[in-house]
Coordinates of N, CA and C in Angstrom, one line a residue:
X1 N -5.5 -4.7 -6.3 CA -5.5 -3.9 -5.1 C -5.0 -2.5 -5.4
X2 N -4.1 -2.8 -6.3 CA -3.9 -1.2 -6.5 C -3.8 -0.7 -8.1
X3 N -4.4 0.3 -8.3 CA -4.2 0.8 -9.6 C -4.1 2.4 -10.5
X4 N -3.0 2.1 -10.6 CA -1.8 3.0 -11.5 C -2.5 4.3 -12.2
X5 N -2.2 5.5 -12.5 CA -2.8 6.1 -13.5 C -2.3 5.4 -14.3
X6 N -3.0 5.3 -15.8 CA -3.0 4.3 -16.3 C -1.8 4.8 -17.5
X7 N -1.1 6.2 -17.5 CA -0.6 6.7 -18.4 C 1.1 6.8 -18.0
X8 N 1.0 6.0 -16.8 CA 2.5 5.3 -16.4 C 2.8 3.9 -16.9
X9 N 1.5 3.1 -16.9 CA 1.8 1.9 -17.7 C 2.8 1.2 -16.4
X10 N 2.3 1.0 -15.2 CA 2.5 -0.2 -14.3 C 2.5 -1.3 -13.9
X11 N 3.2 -2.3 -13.5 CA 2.9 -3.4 -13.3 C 3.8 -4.0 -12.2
X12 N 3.1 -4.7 -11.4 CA 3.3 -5.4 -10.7 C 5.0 -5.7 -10.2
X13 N 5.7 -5.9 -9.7 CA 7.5 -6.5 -10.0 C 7.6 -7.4 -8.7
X14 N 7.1 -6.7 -7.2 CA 7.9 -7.8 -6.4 C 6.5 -8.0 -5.0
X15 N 6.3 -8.7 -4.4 CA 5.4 -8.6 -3.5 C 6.2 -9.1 -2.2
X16 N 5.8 -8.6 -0.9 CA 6.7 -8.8 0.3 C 5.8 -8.9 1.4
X17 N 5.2 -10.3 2.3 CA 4.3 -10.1 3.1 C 5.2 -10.4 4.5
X18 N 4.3 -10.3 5.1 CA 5.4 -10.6 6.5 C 4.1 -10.3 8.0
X19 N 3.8 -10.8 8.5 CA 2.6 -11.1 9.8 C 2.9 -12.6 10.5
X20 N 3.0 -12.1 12.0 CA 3.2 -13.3 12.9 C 2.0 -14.1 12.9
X21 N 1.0 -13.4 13.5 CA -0.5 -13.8 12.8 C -0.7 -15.2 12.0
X22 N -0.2 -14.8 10.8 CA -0.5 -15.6 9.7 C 0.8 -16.4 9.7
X23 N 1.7 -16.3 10.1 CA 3.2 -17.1 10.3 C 3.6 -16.4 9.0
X24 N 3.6 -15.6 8.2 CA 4.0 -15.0 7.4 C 5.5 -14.6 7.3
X25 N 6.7 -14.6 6.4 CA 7.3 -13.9 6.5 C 8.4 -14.2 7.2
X26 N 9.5 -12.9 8.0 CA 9.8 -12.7 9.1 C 9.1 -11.8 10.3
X27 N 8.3 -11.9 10.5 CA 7.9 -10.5 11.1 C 8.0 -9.8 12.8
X28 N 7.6 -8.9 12.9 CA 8.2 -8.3 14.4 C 7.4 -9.5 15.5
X29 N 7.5 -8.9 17.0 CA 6.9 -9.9 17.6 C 5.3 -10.1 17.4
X30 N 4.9 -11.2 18.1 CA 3.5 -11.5 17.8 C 2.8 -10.9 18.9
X31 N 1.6 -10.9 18.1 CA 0.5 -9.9 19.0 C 0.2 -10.5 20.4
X32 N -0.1 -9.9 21.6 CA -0.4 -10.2 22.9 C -1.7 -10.6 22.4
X33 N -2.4 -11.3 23.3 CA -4.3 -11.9 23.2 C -5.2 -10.8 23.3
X34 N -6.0 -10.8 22.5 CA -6.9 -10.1 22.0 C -6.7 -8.6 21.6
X35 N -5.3 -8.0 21.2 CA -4.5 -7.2 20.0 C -4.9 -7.7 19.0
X36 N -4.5 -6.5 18.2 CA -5.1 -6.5 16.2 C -3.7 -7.4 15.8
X37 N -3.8 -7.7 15.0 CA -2.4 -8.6 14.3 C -2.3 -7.4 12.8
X38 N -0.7 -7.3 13.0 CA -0.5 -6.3 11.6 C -0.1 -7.3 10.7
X39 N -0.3 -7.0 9.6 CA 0.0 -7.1 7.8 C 0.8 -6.2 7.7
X40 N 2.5 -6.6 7.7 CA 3.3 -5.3 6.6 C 3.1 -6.4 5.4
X41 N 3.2 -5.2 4.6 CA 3.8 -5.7 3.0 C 4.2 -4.4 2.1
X42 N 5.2 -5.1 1.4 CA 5.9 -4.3 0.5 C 5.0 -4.6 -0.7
X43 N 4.8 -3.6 -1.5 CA 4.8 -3.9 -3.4 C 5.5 -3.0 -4.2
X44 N 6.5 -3.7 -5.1 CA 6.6 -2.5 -5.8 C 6.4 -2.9 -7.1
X45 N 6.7 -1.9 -8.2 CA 5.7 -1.5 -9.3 C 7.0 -1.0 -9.9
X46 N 6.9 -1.4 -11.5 CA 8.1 -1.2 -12.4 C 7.1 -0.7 -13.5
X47 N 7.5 0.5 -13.6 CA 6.6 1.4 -14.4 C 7.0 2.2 -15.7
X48 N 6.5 2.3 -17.1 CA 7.6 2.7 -18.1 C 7.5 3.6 -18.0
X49 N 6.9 4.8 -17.8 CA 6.9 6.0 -17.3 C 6.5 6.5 -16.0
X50 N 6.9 6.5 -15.0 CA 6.6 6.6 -13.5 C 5.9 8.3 -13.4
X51 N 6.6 9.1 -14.4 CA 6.6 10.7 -14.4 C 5.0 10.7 -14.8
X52 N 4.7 10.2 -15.3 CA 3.2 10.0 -15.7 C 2.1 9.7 -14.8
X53 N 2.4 9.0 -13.6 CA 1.3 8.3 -12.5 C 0.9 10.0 -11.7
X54 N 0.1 9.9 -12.0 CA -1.2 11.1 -11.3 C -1.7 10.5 -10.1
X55 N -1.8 9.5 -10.3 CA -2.7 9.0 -8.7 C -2.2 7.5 -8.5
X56 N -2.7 6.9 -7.4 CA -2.6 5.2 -7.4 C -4.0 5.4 -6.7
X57 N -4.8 4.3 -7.1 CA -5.9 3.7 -6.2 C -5.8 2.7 -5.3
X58 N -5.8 2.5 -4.9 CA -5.5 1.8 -3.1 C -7.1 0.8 -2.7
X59 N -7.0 -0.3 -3.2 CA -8.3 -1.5 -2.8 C -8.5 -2.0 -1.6
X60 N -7.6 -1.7 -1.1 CA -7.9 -2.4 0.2 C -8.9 -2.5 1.0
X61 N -9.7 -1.3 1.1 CA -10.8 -1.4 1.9 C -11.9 -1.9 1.5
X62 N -11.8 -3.3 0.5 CA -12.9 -4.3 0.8 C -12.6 -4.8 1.2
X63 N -12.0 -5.2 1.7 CA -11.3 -6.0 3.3 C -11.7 -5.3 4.2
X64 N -12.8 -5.8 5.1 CA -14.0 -5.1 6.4 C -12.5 -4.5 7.5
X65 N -12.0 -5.6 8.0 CA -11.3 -5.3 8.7 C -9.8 -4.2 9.1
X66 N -9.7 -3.7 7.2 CA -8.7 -2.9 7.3 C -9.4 -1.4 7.4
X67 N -9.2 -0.4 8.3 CA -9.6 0.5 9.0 C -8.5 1.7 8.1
X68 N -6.9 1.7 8.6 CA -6.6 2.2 7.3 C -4.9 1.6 6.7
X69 N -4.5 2.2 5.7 CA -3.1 2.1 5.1 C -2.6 3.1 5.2
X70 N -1.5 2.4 5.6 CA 0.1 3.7 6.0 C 0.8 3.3 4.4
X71 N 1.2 4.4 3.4 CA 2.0 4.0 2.4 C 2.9 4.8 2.3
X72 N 4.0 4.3 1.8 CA 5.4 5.5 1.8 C 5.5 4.7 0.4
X73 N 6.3 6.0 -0.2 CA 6.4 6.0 -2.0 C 7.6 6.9 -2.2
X74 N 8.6 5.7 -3.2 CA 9.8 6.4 -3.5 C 9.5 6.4 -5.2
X75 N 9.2 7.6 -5.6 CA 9.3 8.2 -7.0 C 10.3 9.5 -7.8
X76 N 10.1 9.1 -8.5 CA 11.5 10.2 -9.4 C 11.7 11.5 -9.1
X77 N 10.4 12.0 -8.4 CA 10.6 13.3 -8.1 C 11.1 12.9 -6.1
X78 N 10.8 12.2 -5.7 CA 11.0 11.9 -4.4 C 10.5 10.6 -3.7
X79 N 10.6 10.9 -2.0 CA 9.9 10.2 -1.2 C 8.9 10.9 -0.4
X80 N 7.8 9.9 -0.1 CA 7.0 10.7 1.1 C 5.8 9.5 1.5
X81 N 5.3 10.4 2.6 CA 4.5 9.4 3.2 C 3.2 9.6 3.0
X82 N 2.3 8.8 3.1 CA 0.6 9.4 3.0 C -0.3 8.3 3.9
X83 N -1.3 8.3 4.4 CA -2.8 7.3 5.4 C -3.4 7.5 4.7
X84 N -4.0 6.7 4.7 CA -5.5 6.8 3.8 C -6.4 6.0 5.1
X85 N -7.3 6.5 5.4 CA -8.5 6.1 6.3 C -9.6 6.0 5.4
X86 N -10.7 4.9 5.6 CA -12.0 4.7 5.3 C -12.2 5.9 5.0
X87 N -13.0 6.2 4.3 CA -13.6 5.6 3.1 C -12.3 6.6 1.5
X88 N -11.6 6.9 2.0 CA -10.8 7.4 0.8 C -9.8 6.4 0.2
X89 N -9.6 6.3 -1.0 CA -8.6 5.3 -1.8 C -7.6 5.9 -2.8
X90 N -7.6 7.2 -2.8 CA -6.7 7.8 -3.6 C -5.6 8.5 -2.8
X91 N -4.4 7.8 -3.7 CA -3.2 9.0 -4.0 C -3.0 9.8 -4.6
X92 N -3.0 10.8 -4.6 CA -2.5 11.8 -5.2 C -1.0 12.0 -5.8
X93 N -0.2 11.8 -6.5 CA 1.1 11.2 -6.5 C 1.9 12.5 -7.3
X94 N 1.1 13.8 -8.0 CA 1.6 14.6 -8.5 C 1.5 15.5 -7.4
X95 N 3.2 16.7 -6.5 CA 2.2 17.4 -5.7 C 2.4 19.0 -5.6

């Protein structure tokens, strides 16, 4: 689902789901009837050179029904936030 410039050398470390929906988790309250049901989740990524990642690619939208991703990123030079909406999948992570 997601993938690293490849010259950070990333992987995977912790995954965090959490949706009332799916009984997932702990999650906020559950959706009223016929509301969208949210998916939070955490991932994070233990990377040997983090200074290195140029971009992330973001998979999600083969999944029809995700419209878009809210992502916030804590990296060595900072934090910050970014959306990605259909049809775009890249981060930009140098800025």
């Amino acid at each position: 689902m997601f993938r690293f410039d490849p010259a950070a050398q990333c992987k995977l470390a912790k995954v965090d789901l959490s949706s009332a929906a799916l009984k997932l988790g702990t999650p906020h309250a559950a959706p009223a009837q016929g509301e969208h049901a949210d998916v939070d989740a955490s991932y994070e990524f233990a990377c040997v050179d983090a200074g290195k990642a140029g971009h992330v690619d973001v998979g999600l939208f083969g999944f029809n029904q995700i419209k878009r991703v809210q992502v916030q990123l804590v990296l060595p030079g900072g934090q910050f936030k970014r959306e990605l909406k259909r049809p775009a999948q890249r981060i930009v992570l140098t800025q």
